[in-house]
PDB file of C-alpha atoms in Angstrom:
ATOM      1  CA  ASP A 111      62.586   0.603-181.826  1.00  0.00           C
ATOM      2  CA  ALA A 112      59.249   1.129-179.972  1.00  0.00           C
ATOM      3  CA  GLY A 113      60.867   3.262-177.227  1.00  0.00           C
ATOM      4  CA  ILE A 114      59.982   0.859-174.310  1.00  0.00           C
ATOM      5  CA  THR A 115      62.273   0.209-171.468  1.00  0.00           C
ATOM      6  CA  GLN A 116      61.930  -1.951-168.292  1.00  0.00           C
ATOM      7  CA  SER A 117      63.801  -1.600-165.010  1.00  0.00           C
ATOM      8  CA  PRO A 118      65.300  -3.325-163.303  1.00  0.00           C
ATOM      9  CA  ARG A 119      66.215  -5.956-165.763  1.00  0.00           C
ATOM     10  CA  HIS A 120      67.254  -8.396-162.960  1.00  0.00           C
ATOM     11  CA  LYS A 121      66.340  -8.470-159.301  1.00  0.00           C
ATOM     12  CA  VAL A 122      66.714 -10.893-156.451  1.00  0.00           C
ATOM     13  CA  THR A 123      64.689 -10.266-153.380  1.00  0.00           C
ATOM     14  CA  GLU A 124      63.484 -12.128-150.386  1.00  0.00           C
ATOM     15  CA  THR A 125      59.982 -13.371-149.572  1.00  0.00           C
ATOM     16  CA  GLY A 126      57.771 -10.689-147.931  1.00  0.00           C
ATOM     17  CA  THR A 127      59.502  -7.595-149.387  1.00  0.00           C
ATOM     18  CA  PRO A 128      57.868  -5.162-151.722  1.00  0.00           C
ATOM     19  CA  VAL A 129      59.071  -4.908-155.302  1.00  0.00           C
ATOM     20  CA  THR A 130      58.256  -2.400-157.915  1.00  0.00           C
ATOM     21  CA  LEU A 131      58.923  -2.867-161.644  1.00  0.00           C
ATOM     22  CA  ARG A 132      58.867  -0.023-164.023  1.00  0.00           C
ATOM     23  CA  CYS A 133      57.884   0.177-167.567  1.00  0.00           C
ATOM     24  CA  HIS A 134      58.659   3.445-169.463  1.00  0.00           C
ATOM     25  CA  GLN A 135      57.519   4.361-173.045  1.00  0.00           C
ATOM     26  CA  THR A 136      58.630   7.319-175.177  1.00  0.00           C
ATOM     27  CA  GLU A 137      55.872   6.880-177.697  1.00  0.00           C
ATOM     28  CA  ASN A 138      52.812   8.171-175.923  1.00  0.00           C
ATOM     29  CA  HIS A 139      50.769   5.137-176.621  1.00  0.00           C
ATOM     30  CA  ARG A 140      47.559   4.675-174.655  1.00  0.00           C
ATOM     31  CA  TYR A 141      47.678   0.963-173.866  1.00  0.00           C
ATOM     32  CA  MET A 142      50.276  -0.668-171.694  1.00  0.00           C
ATOM     33  CA  TYR A 143      50.489  -4.241-170.385  1.00  0.00           C
ATOM     34  CA  TRP A 144      52.189  -6.301-167.819  1.00  0.00           C
ATOM     35  CA  TYR A 145      52.649 -10.077-168.537  1.00  0.00           C
ATOM     36  CA  ARG A 146      54.501 -12.788-166.765  1.00  0.00           C
ATOM     37  CA  GLN A 147      56.186 -15.682-168.510  1.00  0.00           C
ATOM     38  CA  ASP A 148      56.689 -19.042-166.873  1.00  0.00           C
ATOM     39  CA  PRO A 149      57.683 -22.458-168.341  1.00  0.00           C
ATOM     40  CA  GLY A 150      54.658 -24.338-169.348  1.00  0.00           C
ATOM     41  CA  HIS A 151      52.314 -21.323-169.005  1.00  0.00           C
ATOM     42  CA  GLY A 152      53.474 -19.028-171.818  1.00  0.00           C
ATOM     43  CA  LEU A 153      52.542 -15.407-171.339  1.00  0.00           C
ATOM     44  CA  ARG A 154      49.786 -14.592-168.886  1.00  0.00           C
ATOM     45  CA  LEU A 155      48.244 -11.165-168.567  1.00  0.00           C
ATOM     46  CA  ILE A 156      48.665  -9.551-165.082  1.00  0.00           C
ATOM     47  CA  HIS A 157      47.283  -6.135-165.528  1.00  0.00           C
ATOM     48  CA  TYR A 158      46.831  -3.690-168.198  1.00  0.00           C
ATOM     49  CA  SER A 159      46.118   0.135-168.673  1.00  0.00           C
ATOM     50  CA  TYR A 160      44.050   1.877-171.259  1.00  0.00           C
ATOM     51  CA  GLY A 161      44.875   5.442-170.167  1.00  0.00           C
ATOM     52  CA  VAL A 162      46.272   7.499-167.199  1.00  0.00           C
ATOM     53  CA  LYS A 163      44.763   6.050-164.029  1.00  0.00           C
ATOM     54  CA  ASP A 164      42.745   3.609-166.152  1.00  0.00           C
ATOM     55  CA  THR A 165      43.753  -0.045-165.359  1.00  0.00           C
ATOM     56  CA  ASP A 166      42.098  -3.408-165.423  1.00  0.00           C
ATOM     57  CA  LYS A 167      42.959  -6.900-164.178  1.00  0.00           C
ATOM     58  CA  GLY A 168      44.189  -9.706-166.285  1.00  0.00           C
ATOM     59  CA  GLU A 169      44.005 -13.435-165.620  1.00  0.00           C
ATOM     60  CA  VAL A 170      46.716 -13.565-162.866  1.00  0.00           C
ATOM     61  CA  SER A 171      46.309 -10.293-160.977  1.00  0.00           C
ATOM     62  CA  ASP A 172      46.191 -11.580-157.438  1.00  0.00           C
ATOM     63  CA  GLY A 173      49.134 -10.339-155.487  1.00  0.00           C
ATOM     64  CA  TYR A 174      49.897  -7.570-157.946  1.00  0.00           C
ATOM     65  CA  SER A 175      48.918  -3.969-158.166  1.00  0.00           C
ATOM     66  CA  VAL A 176      49.650  -1.281-160.836  1.00  0.00           C
ATOM     67  CA  SER A 177      49.636   2.344-161.222  1.00  0.00           C
ATOM     68  CA  ARG A 178      49.784   4.694-164.135  1.00  0.00           C
ATOM     69  CA  SER A 179      49.972   8.336-163.061  1.00  0.00           C
ATOM     70  CA  LYS A 180      51.403   9.517-166.342  1.00  0.00           C
ATOM     71  CA  THR A 181      51.260   8.266-169.886  1.00  0.00           C
ATOM     72  CA  GLU A 182      54.818   7.145-170.165  1.00  0.00           C
ATOM     73  CA  ASP A 183      55.061   5.075-167.016  1.00  0.00           C
ATOM     74  CA  PHE A 184      53.257   1.982-165.876  1.00  0.00           C
ATOM     75  CA  LEU A 185      54.337   0.434-162.612  1.00  0.00           C
ATOM     76  CA  LEU A 186      53.912  -3.081-161.407  1.00  0.00           C
ATOM     77  CA  THR A 187      54.053  -3.581-157.641  1.00  0.00           C
ATOM     78  CA  LEU A 188      54.265  -6.816-155.567  1.00  0.00           C
ATOM     79  CA  GLU A 189      53.334  -5.677-152.124  1.00  0.00           C
ATOM     80  CA  SER A 190      54.767  -8.682-150.474  1.00  0.00           C
ATOM     81  CA  ALA A 191      56.675 -10.991-152.850  1.00  0.00           C
ATOM     82  CA  THR A 192      56.263 -14.636-152.776  1.00  0.00           C
ATOM     83  CA  SER A 193      58.347 -17.438-154.271  1.00  0.00           C
ATOM     84  CA  SER A 194      55.504 -18.068-156.783  1.00  0.00           C
ATOM     85  CA  GLN A 195      56.074 -14.744-158.194  1.00  0.00           C
ATOM     86  CA  THR A 196      59.555 -15.705-159.418  1.00  0.00           C
ATOM     87  CA  SER A 197      59.152 -15.111-163.019  1.00  0.00           C
ATOM     88  CA  VAL A 198      60.221 -13.082-166.054  1.00  0.00           C
ATOM     89  CA  TYR A 199      57.963  -9.968-166.398  1.00  0.00           C
ATOM     90  CA  PHE A 200      57.348  -8.386-169.680  1.00  0.00           C
ATOM     91  CA  CYS A 201      55.923  -4.953-170.371  1.00  0.00           C
ATOM     92  CA  ALA A 202      54.234  -4.176-173.702  1.00  0.00           C
ATOM     93  CA  ILE A 203      52.684  -1.211-175.326  1.00  0.00           C
ATOM     94  CA  LYS A 204      50.030  -1.400-178.073  1.00  0.00           C
ATOM     95  CA  GLY A 205      50.661   0.509-181.258  1.00  0.00           C
ATOM     96  CA  SER A 206      48.087   3.177-181.791  1.00  0.00           C
ATOM     97  CA  ASP A 207      47.591   2.567-185.442  1.00  0.00           C
ATOM     98  CA  THR A 208      48.331  -1.071-185.878  1.00  0.00           C
ATOM     99  CA  GLY A 209      47.166  -2.889-182.881  1.00  0.00           C
ATOM    100  CA  GLU A 210      50.281  -4.844-182.477  1.00  0.00           C
ATOM    101  CA  LEU A 211      52.159  -5.087-179.226  1.00  0.00           C
ATOM    102  CA  PHE A 212      55.818  -3.977-178.762  1.00  0.00           C
ATOM    103  CA  PHE A 213      57.544  -5.748-175.880  1.00  0.00           C
ATOM    104  CA  GLY A 214      60.280  -4.648-173.585  1.00  0.00           C
ATOM    105  CA  GLU A 215      63.271  -6.959-172.996  1.00  0.00           C
ATOM    106  CA  GLY A 216      61.841  -8.348-169.795  1.00  0.00           C
ATOM    107  CA  SER A 217      62.662  -8.085-166.021  1.00  0.00           C
ATOM    108  CA  ARG A 218      63.805 -11.304-164.397  1.00  0.00           C
ATOM    109  CA  LEU A 219      62.608 -11.463-160.792  1.00  0.00           C
ATOM    110  CA  THR A 220      63.772 -14.074-158.324  1.00  0.00           C
ATOM    111  CA  VAL A 221      62.070 -14.323-154.951  1.00  0.00           C
ATOM    112  CA  LEU A 222      63.998 -16.409-152.393  1.00  0.00           C
TER     113      LEU A 222
ATOM    114  CA  SER B 117      42.338 -19.349-168.640  1.00  0.00           C
ATOM    115  CA  GLN B 118      44.291 -18.381-171.669  1.00  0.00           C
ATOM    116  CA  GLN B 119      42.340 -17.526-174.777  1.00  0.00           C
ATOM    117  CA  GLY B 120      44.604 -19.021-177.268  1.00  0.00           C
ATOM    118  CA  GLU B 121      46.010 -22.540-177.415  1.00  0.00           C
ATOM    119  CA  GLU B 122      48.834 -23.438-179.939  1.00  0.00           C
ATOM    120  CA  ASP B 123      49.358 -26.808-181.358  1.00  0.00           C
ATOM    121  CA  PRO B 124      51.823 -28.498-181.516  1.00  0.00           C
ATOM    122  CA  GLN B 125      53.703 -27.668-178.306  1.00  0.00           C
ATOM    123  CA  ALA B 126      57.015 -28.323-180.092  1.00  0.00           C
ATOM    124  CA  LEU B 127      57.988 -28.796-183.756  1.00  0.00           C
ATOM    125  CA  SER B 128      61.392 -30.012-185.130  1.00  0.00           C
ATOM    126  CA  ILE B 129      61.985 -29.793-188.874  1.00  0.00           C
ATOM    127  CA  GLN B 130      64.801 -29.674-191.377  1.00  0.00           C
ATOM    128  CA  GLU B 131      66.042 -26.442-192.936  1.00  0.00           C
ATOM    129  CA  GLY B 132      64.144 -25.901-196.131  1.00  0.00           C
ATOM    130  CA  GLU B 133      60.947 -27.595-194.967  1.00  0.00           C
ATOM    131  CA  ASN B 134      57.673 -25.739-194.205  1.00  0.00           C
ATOM    132  CA  ALA B 135      56.482 -25.384-190.621  1.00  0.00           C
ATOM    133  CA  THR B 136      52.831 -25.218-189.807  1.00  0.00           C
ATOM    134  CA  MET B 137      51.657 -24.052-186.388  1.00  0.00           C
ATOM    135  CA  ASN B 138      48.032 -23.857-185.232  1.00  0.00           C
ATOM    136  CA  CYS B 139      46.051 -21.708-182.706  1.00  0.00           C
ATOM    137  CA  SER B 140      42.563 -22.241-181.376  1.00  0.00           C
ATOM    138  CA  TYR B 141      40.643 -19.807-179.264  1.00  0.00           C
ATOM    139  CA  LYS B 142      37.458 -19.680-177.447  1.00  0.00           C
ATOM    140  CA  THR B 143      35.645 -16.282-177.933  1.00  0.00           C
ATOM    141  CA  SER B 144      34.798 -13.789-180.701  1.00  0.00           C
ATOM    142  CA  ILE B 145      37.876 -11.685-181.660  1.00  0.00           C
ATOM    143  CA  ASN B 146      38.776  -8.405-183.337  1.00  0.00           C
ATOM    144  CA  ASN B 147      42.016  -9.779-184.586  1.00  0.00           C
ATOM    145  CA  LEU B 148      44.543 -12.515-183.939  1.00  0.00           C
ATOM    146  CA  GLN B 149      48.300 -11.948-183.914  1.00  0.00           C
ATOM    147  CA  TRP B 150      51.345 -14.106-184.095  1.00  0.00           C
ATOM    148  CA  TYR B 151      54.623 -13.367-182.258  1.00  0.00           C
ATOM    149  CA  ARG B 152      58.004 -14.829-182.278  1.00  0.00           C
ATOM    150  CA  GLN B 153      60.505 -14.969-179.275  1.00  0.00           C
ATOM    151  CA  ASN B 154      64.106 -15.785-179.433  1.00  0.00           C
ATOM    152  CA  SER B 155      65.585 -17.235-176.289  1.00  0.00           C
ATOM    153  CA  GLY B 156      66.048 -14.731-173.499  1.00  0.00           C
ATOM    154  CA  ARG B 157      64.432 -11.866-175.505  1.00  0.00           C
ATOM    155  CA  GLY B 158      61.115 -10.121-175.615  1.00  0.00           C
ATOM    156  CA  LEU B 159      58.416 -10.992-178.181  1.00  0.00           C
ATOM    157  CA  VAL B 160      58.419  -9.617-181.584  1.00  0.00           C
ATOM    158  CA  HIS B 161      55.269  -9.067-183.640  1.00  0.00           C
ATOM    159  CA  LEU B 162      55.091 -11.050-186.895  1.00  0.00           C
ATOM    160  CA  ILE B 163      51.650 -10.619-188.382  1.00  0.00           C
ATOM    161  CA  LEU B 164      48.114  -9.537-187.518  1.00  0.00           C
ATOM    162  CA  ILE B 165      44.966 -10.782-189.176  1.00  0.00           C
ATOM    163  CA  ARG B 166      41.606  -9.173-188.610  1.00  0.00           C
ATOM    164  CA  SER B 167      38.406 -11.079-188.063  1.00  0.00           C
ATOM    165  CA  ASN B 168      37.021 -10.110-191.482  1.00  0.00           C
ATOM    166  CA  GLU B 169      40.228 -11.545-193.202  1.00  0.00           C
ATOM    167  CA  ARG B 170      40.763 -15.111-194.095  1.00  0.00           C
ATOM    168  CA  GLU B 171      44.363 -15.092-195.232  1.00  0.00           C
ATOM    169  CA  LYS B 172      47.330 -12.805-195.080  1.00  0.00           C
ATOM    170  CA  HIS B 173      50.991 -12.982-196.287  1.00  0.00           C
ATOM    171  CA  SER B 174      54.161 -11.426-195.162  1.00  0.00           C
ATOM    172  CA  GLY B 175      57.374 -12.574-196.736  1.00  0.00           C
ATOM    173  CA  ARG B 176      57.683 -16.280-195.906  1.00  0.00           C
ATOM    174  CA  LEU B 177      54.793 -16.167-193.533  1.00  0.00           C
ATOM    175  CA  ARG B 178      51.230 -17.074-194.411  1.00  0.00           C
ATOM    176  CA  VAL B 179      48.490 -16.896-191.791  1.00  0.00           C
ATOM    177  CA  THR B 180      44.885 -18.034-192.183  1.00  0.00           C
ATOM    178  CA  LEU B 181      41.919 -17.539-189.892  1.00  0.00           C
ATOM    179  CA  ASP B 182      38.778 -19.377-189.662  1.00  0.00           C
ATOM    180  CA  THR B 183      36.380 -17.678-187.441  1.00  0.00           C
ATOM    181  CA  SER B 184      33.731 -20.392-187.729  1.00  0.00           C
ATOM    182  CA  LYS B 185      36.259 -22.899-186.248  1.00  0.00           C
ATOM    183  CA  LYS B 186      37.852 -20.258-183.938  1.00  0.00           C
ATOM    184  CA  SER B 187      41.252 -21.333-185.255  1.00  0.00           C
ATOM    185  CA  SER B 188      44.371 -19.903-187.113  1.00  0.00           C
ATOM    186  CA  SER B 189      47.360 -21.267-188.613  1.00  0.00           C
ATOM    187  CA  LEU B 190      50.789 -19.903-189.217  1.00  0.00           C
ATOM    188  CA  LEU B 191      52.877 -21.299-192.022  1.00  0.00           C
ATOM    189  CA  ILE B 192      56.476 -20.533-192.435  1.00  0.00           C
ATOM    190  CA  THR B 193      57.837 -21.655-195.753  1.00  0.00           C
ATOM    191  CA  ALA B 194      61.460 -22.566-196.591  1.00  0.00           C
ATOM    192  CA  SER B 195      62.400 -22.584-193.001  1.00  0.00           C
ATOM    193  CA  ARG B 196      65.927 -21.467-191.936  1.00  0.00           C
ATOM    194  CA  ALA B 197      67.945 -22.286-188.933  1.00  0.00           C
ATOM    195  CA  ALA B 198      67.370 -18.644-187.777  1.00  0.00           C
ATOM    196  CA  ASP B 199      63.625 -19.285-187.619  1.00  0.00           C
ATOM    197  CA  THR B 200      64.353 -21.406-184.476  1.00  0.00           C
ATOM    198  CA  ALA B 201      62.303 -19.705-181.777  1.00  0.00           C
ATOM    199  CA  SER B 202      59.074 -19.753-179.754  1.00  0.00           C
ATOM    200  CA  TYR B 203      55.956 -18.742-181.466  1.00  0.00           C
ATOM    201  CA  PHE B 204      52.856 -17.418-179.754  1.00  0.00           C
ATOM    202  CA  CYS B 205      49.406 -16.507-180.913  1.00  0.00           C
ATOM    203  CA  ALA B 206      47.542 -13.691-179.191  1.00  0.00           C
ATOM    204  CA  THR B 207      43.927 -12.818-179.418  1.00  0.00           C
ATOM    205  CA  ASP B 208      42.186  -9.500-179.086  1.00  0.00           C
ATOM    206  CA  PRO B 209      38.724 -10.410-177.914  1.00  0.00           C
ATOM    207  CA  THR B 210      35.631  -8.478-178.943  1.00  0.00           C
ATOM    208  CA  GLY B 211      34.354  -6.082-176.342  1.00  0.00           C
ATOM    209  CA  ALA B 212      37.298  -6.670-174.058  1.00  0.00           C
ATOM    210  CA  ASN B 213      38.893  -3.218-174.434  1.00  0.00           C
ATOM    211  CA  SER B 214      42.146  -4.686-176.034  1.00  0.00           C
ATOM    212  CA  LYS B 215      42.678  -7.228-173.336  1.00  0.00           C
ATOM    213  CA  LEU B 216      45.172  -9.212-175.423  1.00  0.00           C
ATOM    214  CA  THR B 217      45.922 -12.729-174.209  1.00  0.00           C
ATOM    215  CA  PHE B 218      48.483 -15.229-175.336  1.00  0.00           C
ATOM    216  CA  GLY B 219      48.764 -18.947-175.721  1.00  0.00           C
ATOM    217  CA  LYS B 220      51.423 -21.089-174.223  1.00  0.00           C
ATOM    218  CA  GLY B 221      53.571 -21.047-177.324  1.00  0.00           C
ATOM    219  CA  ILE B 222      55.202 -23.529-179.808  1.00  0.00           C
ATOM    220  CA  THR B 223      58.901 -24.270-179.768  1.00  0.00           C
ATOM    221  CA  LEU B 224      60.128 -24.564-183.304  1.00  0.00           C
ATOM    222  CA  SER B 225      63.484 -26.042-183.923  1.00  0.00           C
ATOM    223  CA  VAL B 226      64.963 -25.885-187.517  1.00  0.00           C
ATOM    224  CA  ARG B 227      67.916 -28.267-188.040  1.00  0.00           C
ATOM    225  CA  PRO B 228      70.689 -27.084-190.341  1.00  0.00           C
TER     226      PRO B 228
END
């Protein structure tokens, strides 16, 4: 158990509303990631963080922002949700010694 | 665009047969990793191979890496129905600060 939790696990919202997804870790790892998973696209990197207040964009960052004010939490925010952001969002942390990623169970977001 | 591309997209085999999945990538890497995802769950790390390694084994898994061809293969020997899942390769590009990106995945079905 890598000690990673995502919340909420399921959310239904309307177009134009803000949404924040939270990723929490108990392991004190430096690297944290947000991916989205869609049929036919696999996993695509949205944003990732390599330390407190240190973040970088992935390949599908438009429409998303992130914040990491403390080591254990990495927040993903959709400022104004659109239907194209309906997806399953996965948070992951990188093992400090091994380089492998540990994934959360995912957050299913539906934007109506 | 995604760094890794798996092939084939789908594979159906009989229990007891071997399953071979391939991954090609575009840039220099520090390591390449394979993950498994059961339906509705997060991804689980299977095996990591570093750029200076050519082959690695873990139980029924065998991974090869050919950096000159920018390709990797994952072999699952003596497959079981429980191996039915989606499999993804992920690359850790050189000089990209651990910006791990995934392919679109391979759906493996193992028939009892």
